[in-house]
XYZ file of C-alpha atoms in Angstrom:
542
model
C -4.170 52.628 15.512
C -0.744 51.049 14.384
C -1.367 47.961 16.641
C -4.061 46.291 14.862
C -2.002 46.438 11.344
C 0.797 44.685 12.782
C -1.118 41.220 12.521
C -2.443 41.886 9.462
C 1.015 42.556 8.170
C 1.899 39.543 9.614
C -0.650 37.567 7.812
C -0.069 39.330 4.348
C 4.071 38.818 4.424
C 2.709 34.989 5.321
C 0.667 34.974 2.110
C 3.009 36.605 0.285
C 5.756 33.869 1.604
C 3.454 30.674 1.100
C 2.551 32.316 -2.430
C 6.072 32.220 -3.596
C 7.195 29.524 -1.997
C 4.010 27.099 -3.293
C 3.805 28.859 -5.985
C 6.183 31.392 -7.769
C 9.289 29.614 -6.645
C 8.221 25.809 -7.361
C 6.745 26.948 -11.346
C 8.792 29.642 -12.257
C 12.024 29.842 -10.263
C 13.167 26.825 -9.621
C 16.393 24.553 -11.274
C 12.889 22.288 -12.107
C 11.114 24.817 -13.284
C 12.648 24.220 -16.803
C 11.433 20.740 -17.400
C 8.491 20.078 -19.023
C 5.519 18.989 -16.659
C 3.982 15.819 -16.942
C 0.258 17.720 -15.234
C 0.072 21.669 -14.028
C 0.549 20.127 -10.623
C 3.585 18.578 -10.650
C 5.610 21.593 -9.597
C 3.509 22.248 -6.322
C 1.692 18.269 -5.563
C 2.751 14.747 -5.784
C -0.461 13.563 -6.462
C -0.582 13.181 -9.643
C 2.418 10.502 -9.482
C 0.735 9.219 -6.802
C -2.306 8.472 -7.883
C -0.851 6.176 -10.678
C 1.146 4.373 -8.486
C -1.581 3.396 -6.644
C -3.302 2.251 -9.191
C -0.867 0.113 -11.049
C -0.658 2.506 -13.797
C 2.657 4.771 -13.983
C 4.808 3.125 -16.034
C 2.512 4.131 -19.729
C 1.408 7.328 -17.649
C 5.172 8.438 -17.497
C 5.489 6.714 -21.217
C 2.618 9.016 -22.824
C 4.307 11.887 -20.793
C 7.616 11.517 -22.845
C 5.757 11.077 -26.167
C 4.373 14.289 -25.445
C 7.526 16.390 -23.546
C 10.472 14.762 -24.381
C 13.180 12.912 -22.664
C 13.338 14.809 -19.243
C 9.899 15.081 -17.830
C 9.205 16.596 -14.088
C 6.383 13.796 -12.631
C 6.346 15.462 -9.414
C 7.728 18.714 -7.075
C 11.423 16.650 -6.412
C 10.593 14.148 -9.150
C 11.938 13.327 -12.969
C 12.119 10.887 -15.116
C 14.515 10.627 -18.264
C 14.224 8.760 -21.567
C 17.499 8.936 -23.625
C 21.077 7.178 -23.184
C 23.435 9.720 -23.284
C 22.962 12.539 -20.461
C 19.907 10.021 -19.567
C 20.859 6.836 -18.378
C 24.537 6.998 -18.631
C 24.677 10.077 -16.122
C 22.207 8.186 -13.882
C 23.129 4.942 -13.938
C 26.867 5.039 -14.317
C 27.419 8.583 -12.753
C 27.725 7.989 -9.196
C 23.621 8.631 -8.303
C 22.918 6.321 -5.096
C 19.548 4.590 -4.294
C 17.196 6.141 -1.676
C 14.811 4.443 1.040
C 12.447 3.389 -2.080
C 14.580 0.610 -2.167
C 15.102 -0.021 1.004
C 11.324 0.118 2.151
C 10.925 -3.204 0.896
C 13.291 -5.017 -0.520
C 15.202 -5.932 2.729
C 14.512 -9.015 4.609
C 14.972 -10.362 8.147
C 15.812 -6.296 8.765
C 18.516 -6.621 6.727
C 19.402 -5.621 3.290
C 20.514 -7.367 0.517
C 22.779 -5.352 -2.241
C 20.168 -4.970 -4.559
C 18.495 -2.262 -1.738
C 21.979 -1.183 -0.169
C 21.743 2.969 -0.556
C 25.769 3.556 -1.346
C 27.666 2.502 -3.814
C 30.851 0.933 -1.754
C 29.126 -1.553 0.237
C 27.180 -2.815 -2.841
C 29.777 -2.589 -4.986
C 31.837 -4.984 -1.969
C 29.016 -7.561 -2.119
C 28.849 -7.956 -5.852
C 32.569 -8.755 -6.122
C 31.762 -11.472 -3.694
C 29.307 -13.072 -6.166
C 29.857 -12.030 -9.391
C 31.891 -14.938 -10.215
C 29.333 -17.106 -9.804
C 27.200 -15.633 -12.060
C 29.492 -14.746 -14.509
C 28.712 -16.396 -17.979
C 31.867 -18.116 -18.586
C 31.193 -20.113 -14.995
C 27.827 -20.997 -15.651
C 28.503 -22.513 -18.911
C 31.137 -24.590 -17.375
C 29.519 -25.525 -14.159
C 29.151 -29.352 -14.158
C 26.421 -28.629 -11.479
C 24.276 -26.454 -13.518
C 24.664 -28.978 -16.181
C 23.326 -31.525 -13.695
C 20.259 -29.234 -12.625
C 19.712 -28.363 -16.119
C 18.839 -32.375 -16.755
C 17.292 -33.147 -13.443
C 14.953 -30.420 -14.037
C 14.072 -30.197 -17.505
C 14.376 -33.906 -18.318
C 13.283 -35.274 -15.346
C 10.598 -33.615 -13.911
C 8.930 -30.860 -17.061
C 9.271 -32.824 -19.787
C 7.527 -35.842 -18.692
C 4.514 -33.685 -17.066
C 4.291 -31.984 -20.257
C 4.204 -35.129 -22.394
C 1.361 -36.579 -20.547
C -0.588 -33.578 -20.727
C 0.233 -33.773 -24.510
C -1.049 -37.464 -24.880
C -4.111 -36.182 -22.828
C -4.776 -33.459 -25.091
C -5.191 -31.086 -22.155
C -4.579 -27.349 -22.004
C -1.632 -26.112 -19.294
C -1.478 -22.420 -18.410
C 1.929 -21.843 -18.916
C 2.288 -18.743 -16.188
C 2.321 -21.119 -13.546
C 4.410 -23.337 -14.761
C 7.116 -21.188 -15.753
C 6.604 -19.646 -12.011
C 7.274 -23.110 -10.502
C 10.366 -23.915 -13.011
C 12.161 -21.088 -12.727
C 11.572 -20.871 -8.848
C 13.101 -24.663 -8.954
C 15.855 -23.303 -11.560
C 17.143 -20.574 -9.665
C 16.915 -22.087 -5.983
C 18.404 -25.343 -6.996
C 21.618 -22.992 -8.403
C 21.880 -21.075 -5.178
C 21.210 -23.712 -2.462
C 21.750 -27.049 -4.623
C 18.873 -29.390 -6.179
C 17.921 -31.167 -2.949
C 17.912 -28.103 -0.907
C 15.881 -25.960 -3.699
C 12.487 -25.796 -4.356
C 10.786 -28.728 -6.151
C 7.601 -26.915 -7.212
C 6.971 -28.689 -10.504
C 5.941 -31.860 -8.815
C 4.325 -29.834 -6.219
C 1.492 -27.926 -7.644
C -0.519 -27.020 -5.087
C 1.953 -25.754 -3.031
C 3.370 -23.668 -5.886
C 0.111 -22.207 -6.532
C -0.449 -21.523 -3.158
C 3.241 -19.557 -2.856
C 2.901 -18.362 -6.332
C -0.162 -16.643 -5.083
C 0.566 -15.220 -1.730
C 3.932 -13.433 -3.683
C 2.030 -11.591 -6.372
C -0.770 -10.609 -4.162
C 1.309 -8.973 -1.475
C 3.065 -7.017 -4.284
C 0.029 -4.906 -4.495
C 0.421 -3.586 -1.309
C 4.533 -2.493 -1.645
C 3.094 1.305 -2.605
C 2.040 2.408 0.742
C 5.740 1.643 2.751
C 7.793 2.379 -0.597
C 6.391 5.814 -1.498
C 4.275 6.943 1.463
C 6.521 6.097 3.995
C 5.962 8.335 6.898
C 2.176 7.210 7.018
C 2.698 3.806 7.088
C 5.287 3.756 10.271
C 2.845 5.884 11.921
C -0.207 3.683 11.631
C 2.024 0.611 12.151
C 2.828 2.996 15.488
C -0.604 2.784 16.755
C -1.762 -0.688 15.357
C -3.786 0.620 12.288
C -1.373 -0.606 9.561
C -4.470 -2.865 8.521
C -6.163 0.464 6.899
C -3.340 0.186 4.449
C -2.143 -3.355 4.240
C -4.219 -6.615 4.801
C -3.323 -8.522 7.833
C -2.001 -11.384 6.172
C 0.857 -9.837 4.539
C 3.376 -9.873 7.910
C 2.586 -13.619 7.706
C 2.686 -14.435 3.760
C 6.450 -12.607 4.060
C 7.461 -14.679 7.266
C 6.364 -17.627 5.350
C 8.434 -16.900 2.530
C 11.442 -15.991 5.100
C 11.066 -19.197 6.431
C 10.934 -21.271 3.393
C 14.390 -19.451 2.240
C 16.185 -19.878 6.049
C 14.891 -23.517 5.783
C 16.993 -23.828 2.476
C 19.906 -21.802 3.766
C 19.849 -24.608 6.637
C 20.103 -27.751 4.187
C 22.463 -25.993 2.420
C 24.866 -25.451 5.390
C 24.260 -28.991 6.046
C 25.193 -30.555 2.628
C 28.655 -28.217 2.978
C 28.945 -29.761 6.579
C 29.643 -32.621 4.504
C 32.728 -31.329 2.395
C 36.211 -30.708 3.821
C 36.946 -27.073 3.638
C 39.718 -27.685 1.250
C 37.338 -29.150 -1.200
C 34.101 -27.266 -0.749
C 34.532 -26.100 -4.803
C 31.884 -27.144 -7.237
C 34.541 -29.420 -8.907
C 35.800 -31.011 -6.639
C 33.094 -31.309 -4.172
C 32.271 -35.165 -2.540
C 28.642 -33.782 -3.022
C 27.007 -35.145 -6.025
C 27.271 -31.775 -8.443
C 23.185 -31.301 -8.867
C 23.340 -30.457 -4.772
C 26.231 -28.151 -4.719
C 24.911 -24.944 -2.979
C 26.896 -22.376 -5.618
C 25.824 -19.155 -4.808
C 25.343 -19.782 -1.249
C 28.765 -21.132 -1.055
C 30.756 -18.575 -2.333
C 28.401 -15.881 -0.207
C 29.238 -17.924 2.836
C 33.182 -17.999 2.100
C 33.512 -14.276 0.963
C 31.587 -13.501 4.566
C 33.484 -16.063 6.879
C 36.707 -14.091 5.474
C 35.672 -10.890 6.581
C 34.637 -11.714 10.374
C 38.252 -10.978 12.074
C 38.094 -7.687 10.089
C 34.713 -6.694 10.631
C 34.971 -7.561 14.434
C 37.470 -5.214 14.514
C 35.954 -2.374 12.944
C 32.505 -2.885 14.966
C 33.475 -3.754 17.981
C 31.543 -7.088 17.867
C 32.204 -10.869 19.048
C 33.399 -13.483 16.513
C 29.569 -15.560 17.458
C 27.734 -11.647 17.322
C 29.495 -11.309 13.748
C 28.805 -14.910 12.451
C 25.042 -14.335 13.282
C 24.507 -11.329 11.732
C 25.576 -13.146 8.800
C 23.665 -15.487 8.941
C 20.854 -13.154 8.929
C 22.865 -11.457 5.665
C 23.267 -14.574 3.617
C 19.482 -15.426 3.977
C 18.828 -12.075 3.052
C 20.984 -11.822 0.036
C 19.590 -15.397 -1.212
C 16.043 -14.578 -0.859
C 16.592 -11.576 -2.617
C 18.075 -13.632 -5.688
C 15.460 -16.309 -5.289
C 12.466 -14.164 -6.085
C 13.459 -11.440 -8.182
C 15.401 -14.376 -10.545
C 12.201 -16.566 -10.790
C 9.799 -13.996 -10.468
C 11.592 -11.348 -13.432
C 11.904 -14.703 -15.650
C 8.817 -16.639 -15.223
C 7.005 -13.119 -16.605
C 9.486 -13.163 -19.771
C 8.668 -16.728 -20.480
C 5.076 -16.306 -20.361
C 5.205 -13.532 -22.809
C 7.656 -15.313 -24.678
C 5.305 -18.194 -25.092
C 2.241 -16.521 -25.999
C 4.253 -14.334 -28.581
C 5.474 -17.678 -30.870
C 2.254 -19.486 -29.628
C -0.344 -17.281 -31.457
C -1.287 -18.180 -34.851
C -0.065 -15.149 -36.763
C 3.366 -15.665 -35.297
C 3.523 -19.580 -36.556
C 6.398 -19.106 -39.064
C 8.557 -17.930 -35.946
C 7.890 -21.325 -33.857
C 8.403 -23.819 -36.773
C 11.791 -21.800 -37.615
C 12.622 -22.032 -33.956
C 12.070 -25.860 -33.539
C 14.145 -26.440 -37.031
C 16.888 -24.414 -35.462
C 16.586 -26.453 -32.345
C 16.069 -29.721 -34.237
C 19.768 -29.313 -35.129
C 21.448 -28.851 -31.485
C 22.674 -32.226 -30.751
C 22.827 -32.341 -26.939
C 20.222 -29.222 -25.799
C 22.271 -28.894 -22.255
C 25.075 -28.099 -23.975
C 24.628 -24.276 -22.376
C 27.658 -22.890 -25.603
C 25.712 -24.321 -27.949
C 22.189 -22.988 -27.055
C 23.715 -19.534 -26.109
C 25.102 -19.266 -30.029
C 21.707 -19.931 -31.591
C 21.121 -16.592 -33.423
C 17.225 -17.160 -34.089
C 16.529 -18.156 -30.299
C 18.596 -15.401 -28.787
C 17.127 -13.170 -31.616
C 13.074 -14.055 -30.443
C 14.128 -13.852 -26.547
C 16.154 -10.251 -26.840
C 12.877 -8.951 -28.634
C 10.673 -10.480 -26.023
C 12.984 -8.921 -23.271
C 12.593 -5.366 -25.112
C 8.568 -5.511 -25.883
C 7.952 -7.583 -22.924
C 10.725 -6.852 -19.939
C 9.329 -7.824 -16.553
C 10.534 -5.505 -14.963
C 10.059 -2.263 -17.133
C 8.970 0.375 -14.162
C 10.805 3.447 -12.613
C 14.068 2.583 -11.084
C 14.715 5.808 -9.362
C 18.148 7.320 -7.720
C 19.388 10.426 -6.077
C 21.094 13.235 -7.740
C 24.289 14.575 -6.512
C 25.129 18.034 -5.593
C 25.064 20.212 -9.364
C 23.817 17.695 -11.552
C 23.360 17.946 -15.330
C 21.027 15.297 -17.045
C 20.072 16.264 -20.680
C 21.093 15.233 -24.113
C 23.873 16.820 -25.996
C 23.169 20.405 -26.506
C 20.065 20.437 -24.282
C 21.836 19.794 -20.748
C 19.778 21.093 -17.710
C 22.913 22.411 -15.661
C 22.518 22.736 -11.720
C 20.133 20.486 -10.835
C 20.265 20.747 -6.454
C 21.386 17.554 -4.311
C 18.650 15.344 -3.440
C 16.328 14.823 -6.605
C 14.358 11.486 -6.861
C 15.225 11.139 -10.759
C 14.631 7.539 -12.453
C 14.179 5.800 -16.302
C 12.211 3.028 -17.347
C 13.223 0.201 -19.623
C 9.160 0.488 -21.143
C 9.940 4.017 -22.407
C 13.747 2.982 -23.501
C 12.455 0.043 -24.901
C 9.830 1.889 -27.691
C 12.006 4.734 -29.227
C 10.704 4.407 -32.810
C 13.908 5.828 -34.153
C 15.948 3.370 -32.609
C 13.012 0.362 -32.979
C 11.270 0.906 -35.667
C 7.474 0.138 -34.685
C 8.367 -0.509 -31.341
C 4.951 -1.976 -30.150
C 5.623 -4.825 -32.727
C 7.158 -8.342 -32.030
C 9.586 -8.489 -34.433
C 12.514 -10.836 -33.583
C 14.181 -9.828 -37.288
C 15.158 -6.805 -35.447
C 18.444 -7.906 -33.809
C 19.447 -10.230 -36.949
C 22.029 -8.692 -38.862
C 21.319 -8.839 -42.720
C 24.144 -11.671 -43.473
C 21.610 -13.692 -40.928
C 18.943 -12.721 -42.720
C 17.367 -10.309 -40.198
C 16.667 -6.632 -41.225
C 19.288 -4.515 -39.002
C 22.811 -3.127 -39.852
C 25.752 -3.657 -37.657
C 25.300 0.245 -36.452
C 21.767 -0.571 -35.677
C 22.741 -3.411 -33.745
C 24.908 -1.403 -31.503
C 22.551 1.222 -31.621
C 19.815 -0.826 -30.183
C 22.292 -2.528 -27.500
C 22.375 1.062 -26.353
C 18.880 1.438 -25.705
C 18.359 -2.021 -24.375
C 17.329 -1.962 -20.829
C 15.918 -4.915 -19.327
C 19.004 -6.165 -16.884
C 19.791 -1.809 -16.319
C 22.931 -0.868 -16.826
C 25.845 0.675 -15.208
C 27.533 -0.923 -11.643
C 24.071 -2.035 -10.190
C 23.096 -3.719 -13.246
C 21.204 -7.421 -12.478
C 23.723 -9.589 -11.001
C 21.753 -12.551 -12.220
C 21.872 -11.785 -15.744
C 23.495 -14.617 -17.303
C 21.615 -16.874 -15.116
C 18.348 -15.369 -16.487
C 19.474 -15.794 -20.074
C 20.982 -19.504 -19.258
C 18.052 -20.604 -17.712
C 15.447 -18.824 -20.307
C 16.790 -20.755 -23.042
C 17.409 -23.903 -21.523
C 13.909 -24.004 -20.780
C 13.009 -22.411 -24.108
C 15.136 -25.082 -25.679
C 14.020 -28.013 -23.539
C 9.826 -27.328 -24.353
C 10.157 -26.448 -27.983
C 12.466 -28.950 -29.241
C 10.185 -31.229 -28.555
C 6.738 -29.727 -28.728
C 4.803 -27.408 -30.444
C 2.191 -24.996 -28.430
C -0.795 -23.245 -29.861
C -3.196 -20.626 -27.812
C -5.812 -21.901 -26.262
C -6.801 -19.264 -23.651
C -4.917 -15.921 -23.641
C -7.181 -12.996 -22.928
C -5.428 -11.485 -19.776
C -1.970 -11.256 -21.701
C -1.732 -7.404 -21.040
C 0.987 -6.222 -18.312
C 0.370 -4.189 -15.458
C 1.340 -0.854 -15.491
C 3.625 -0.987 -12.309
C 7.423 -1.364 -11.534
C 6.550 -4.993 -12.049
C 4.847 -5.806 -15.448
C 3.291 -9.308 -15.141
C 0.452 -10.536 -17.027
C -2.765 -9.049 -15.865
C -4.812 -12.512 -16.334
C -8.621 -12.774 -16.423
C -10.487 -15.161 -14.409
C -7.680 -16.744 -12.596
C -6.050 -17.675 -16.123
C -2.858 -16.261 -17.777
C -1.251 -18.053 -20.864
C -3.273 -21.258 -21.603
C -1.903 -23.028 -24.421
C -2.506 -26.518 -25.687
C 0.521 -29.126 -26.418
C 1.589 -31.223 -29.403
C 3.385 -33.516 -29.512
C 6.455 -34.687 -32.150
C-alpha cells in the first residue's frame, strides 16, 4: 500500500515547489518583492511589460506607474525602472551597471558593434577616447570645416528651397525636411560634404530612405526583447511570422549607402599626405574633410601592431576587421544623430509655430535679428532665448525619452536617501527614462507645459532661481548621463541651432497642418503623423 503514495508525494512536494517558487518566493520573498508593482503580475509574468512594448506604448505606461508607486517600480519578474537622480540615475548610470544583449540585438551592424551597443565598460570607454575630441564643443566651434558645411548647407541648398516655397505660398511639412537636413548635417561632418548625403536636393530619395528607417523600427521588439524566439524561427526560415521580409534588405541598403560613404571618404584622405591629413591643414577643400571618420581611422590604424599581437591575427586580417568597425561605428552616428535631431526639430517647430505660442517666435527672430554673421557657432551657442526654447523642447519633447536599461552588479542598492533597497542580486534588467525625469512637477513646475521661461534665470527675465537652474540640470536627461552619455551631444546642439538660426532669421512659420504631433510611446518618440503628414507649416517671408 506504500507504493502508490510515493508518486503522489512526488507530485505534491512538485506543487508545493512550483507554488513557492512561482509564487511565494517571486511576491513575498524575494530582494524584489519590496518594490512596488507596476500590475499583480509583474512578480511571476513579463507580460505585462511586454505587451506595451509591442504596442508602442511603455514609455507613459511605466510614467503613470511612477505617478502612482514612486520612483522604483518592479515592471516585470527581473525588471525595474527608477525615477529620481540620486540613488536613481547616478547609481545606474555612473555606478559601474553594464549594458545587456538589448543593446546589442540591434544596434550592431555588419556583425559588429559600435560603442553605443558594446556590453562592458572598458572597450567603450577605449572607443570614446578615440572620438571624443571630435565632438567636443570647443572643436566644433572652431572647425573651419563645420563652418564650411554649416554655409554649404544652410545657405546653399535650405534656404533657397525654402524661399521659393515662400514666394509660392506653399505649405512644407517640416518632418521631412528636418530628416533630410540633419541626415546631410551629420554625414557631411563624419565623411565630408561631397562624400555625405545630399538629401535636400534629393527628395524622393530621402523620402524613400526616410521611410524604409522608421518603418523597420517597428519591428526592433521581437530580436531586442524576445530574443530566443526570434533566432529560432530565423533557424527554420519562419522569421517572416515576426518580421516582414523586406527588413534584411531595407538594413543592407542602408549598410551599403554608409560603406559607399566610408569608401569616398578613404578616397578624399588618399589624397592628403599623412603628415597633413588634419582638418587645418588638409589640401582638401575644408567642407570635404571626413572629421569623424578620420580620427576613427587614425586611432584604429595605431592599434593594429598591438591588437595583432594580442589576437593572434595578420596585419591585412586586422585592417579588415576594421574596416568592418569604422563602418559600423559611423553608421551608428549617422542615424541615431539625424534621426534623435530631426524629431527635436519637428517638435521644436510646431511648439513656436502654433498661434498661442506667437510671442515666443517674434522674440526669437528679434534675438536672431541681432547676430551679425549666423555661422558664427560662439555666437549662436550664447543666445540665452534660443538655447532657453531648445533645452525646454529637449525636456517636453526628447526624442529619445524610452527605457535605457542596464545590469545590476552583485549587492546593489538603488533608492533615494533614506529609502535605499539594499541587496538587490547580480543580474537585474533595471533602466530610467528621460519622459518620467523630464515631468517631476517639483522640479518643473507643470511639466506637460512648453514653457521656455523655465531655464531663464530672473536677471534674464525668465522665472527660475540659480538653485532651480542647477536643480533642473540635474533632472535633465535627454543626452543620459554618466560615461555612456551621447557622444554626439554638442554636435546635436551645434547643428539644432544652426538650423534653428538659419530658418527663423529669416522666416516666420505658422501651422498649417499639425494633427499627428503626438509621440509614440516607444524607446523612440517621433511624431505619430496622420495621413502620411507630420508638421505642415506654411512660410513667410521677411
Amino acid at each position: 500500500m506504500a507504493l502508490p503514495m510515493i508518486p503522489i508525494l512526488a507530485l505534491l512536494a512538485l506543487f508545493l515547489h512550483a507554488i513557492y517558487h512561482d509564487i511565494i518566493y517571486p511576491y513575498f520573498l524575494s530582494p524584489l518583492s519590496k518594490i512596488p508593482n507596476a500590475h499583480w503580475s509583474v512578480p511571476i509574468s513579463r507580460l505585462w511589460i511586454l505587451s506595451y512594448r509591442r504596442r508602442e506604448e511603455e514609455t507613459p505606461a511605466v510614467h503613470e506607474a511612477h505617478q502612482r508607486l514612486g520612483p522604483v517600480v518592479r515592471l516585470a519578474p527581473n525588471e525595474i525602472s527608477v525615477n529620481n537622480v540620486d540613488g536613481g540615475i547616478r547609481s545606474v548610470y555612473a555606478g559601474g551597471y553594464e549594458k545587456g544583449d538589448w543593446y546589442l540585438n540591434v544596434f550592431s551592424n555588419y556583425g559588429v558593434m559600435p560603442m553605443f551597443a558594446m556590453p562592458d565598460h572598458g572597450p567603450h570607454s577605449k572607443r570614446k577616447r578615440m572620438l571624443s575630441n571630435v565632438y567636443a564643443k570647443s572643436t566644433l566651434q572652431s572647425s573651419p570645416s563645420l563652418r564650411a558645411i554649416s554655409h554649404a548647407i544652410l545657405d546653399e541648398r535650405l534656404t533657397p528651397r525654402l524661399k521659393d516655397l515662400s514666394a509660392k505660398g506653399e505649405s512644407l511639412d517640416f518632418y521631412y525636411i528636418f530628416a533630410a537636413l540633419t541626415h546631410d548635417f551629420v554625414s557631411s561632418y563624419i565623411f565630408g560634404l561631397g562624400n555625405g548625403s545630399d538629401f535636400l536636393r534629393q527628395p524622393a530619395e530621402a523620402k524613400k530612405f526616410f521611410d524604409d528607417f522608421k518603418a523597420r523600427q517597428r519591428y526592433q521588439f521581437w530580436p531586442q526583447e524576445l530574443p530566443g524566439l526570434t533566432s529560432f524561427l530565423s533557424k527554420i526560415g519562419l522569421q517572416w511570422l515576426l518580421v516582414p521580409s523586406w527588413v534584411g534588405p531595407a538594413n543592407r541598403d542602408i549598410e551599403a549607402m554608409i560603406q559607399k560613404m566610408c569608401n569616398s571618404a578613404e578616397e578624399t584622405l588618399a589624397e592628403v599626405p599623412e603628415e597633413d591629413q588634419k582638418p587645418n591643414k588638409a589640401g582638401a577643400e575644408m567642407q570635404n574633410w571626413p572629421n569623424v571618420y578620420a580620427q576613427l581611422r587614425n586611432a584604429l590604424l595605431k592599434d593594429i601592431t598591438t591588437n595583432c599581437i594580442d589576437v593572434k591575427m595578420s596585419v591585412v586580417e586586422l585592417v579588415e576587421r576594421q574596416k568592418l568597425e569604422m563602418a559600423s561605428e559611423m553608421l551608428d552616428h549617422t542615424l541615431a544623430g539625424f534621426d534623435t535631431s530631426s524629431i527635436v526639430l519637428t517638435f521644436f517647430s510646431w511648439e513656436i509655430s502654433r498661434p498661442e505660442h506667437e510671442g515666443w517666435q517674434k522674440k526669437l527672430r528679434q534675438e536672431l535679428k541681432d547676430v551679425h554673421d549666423i555661422h558664427d557657432a560662439k555666437a549662436v551657442d550664447a543666445l540665452p532665448l534660443l538655447h532657453a526654447m531648445l533645452m525646454e523642447t529637449l525636456r517636453l519633447h526628447a526624442a529619445i525619452p524610452g527605457n535605457q536599461p542596464r545590469i545590476t552588479p552583485p549587492s546593489a542598492t538603488l533608492g533615494a536617501p533614506g529609502h535605499e533597497l539594499t541587496g538587490l542580486p547580480a543580474g537585474v534588467r533595471v533602466q530610467a527614462q528621460a519622459w518620467s525625469l523630464h515631468r517631476n512637477p517639483d522640479v518643473f513646475p507643470e511639466p506637460d507645459t512648453w514653457n521656455p521661461a523655465r531655464w531663464l534665470s530672473h536677471e534674464r527675465g525668465g522665472t527660475s532661481s540659480e538653485a532651480q537652474l542647477k536643480e533642473m540640470g540635474r533632472w535633465f536627461w535627454a543626452f543620459g548621463s554618466g560615461g555612456r552619455m551621447c557622444v554626439g551631444s554638442n554636435l546635436a546642439m551645434f547643428d539644432m541651432k544652426a538650423i534653428i538660426a538659419a530658418i527663423w532669421s529669416r522666416f516666420e512659420t505658422k501651422v498649417d497642418y499639425a494633427e499627428g504631433m503626438v509621440h509614440r510611446g516607444g524607446y523612440v518618440a517621433e511624431p505619430v503623423g496622420k495621413e502620411g503628414k507630420y508638421c505642415v507649416l506654411k512660410l513667410g517671408d521677411d
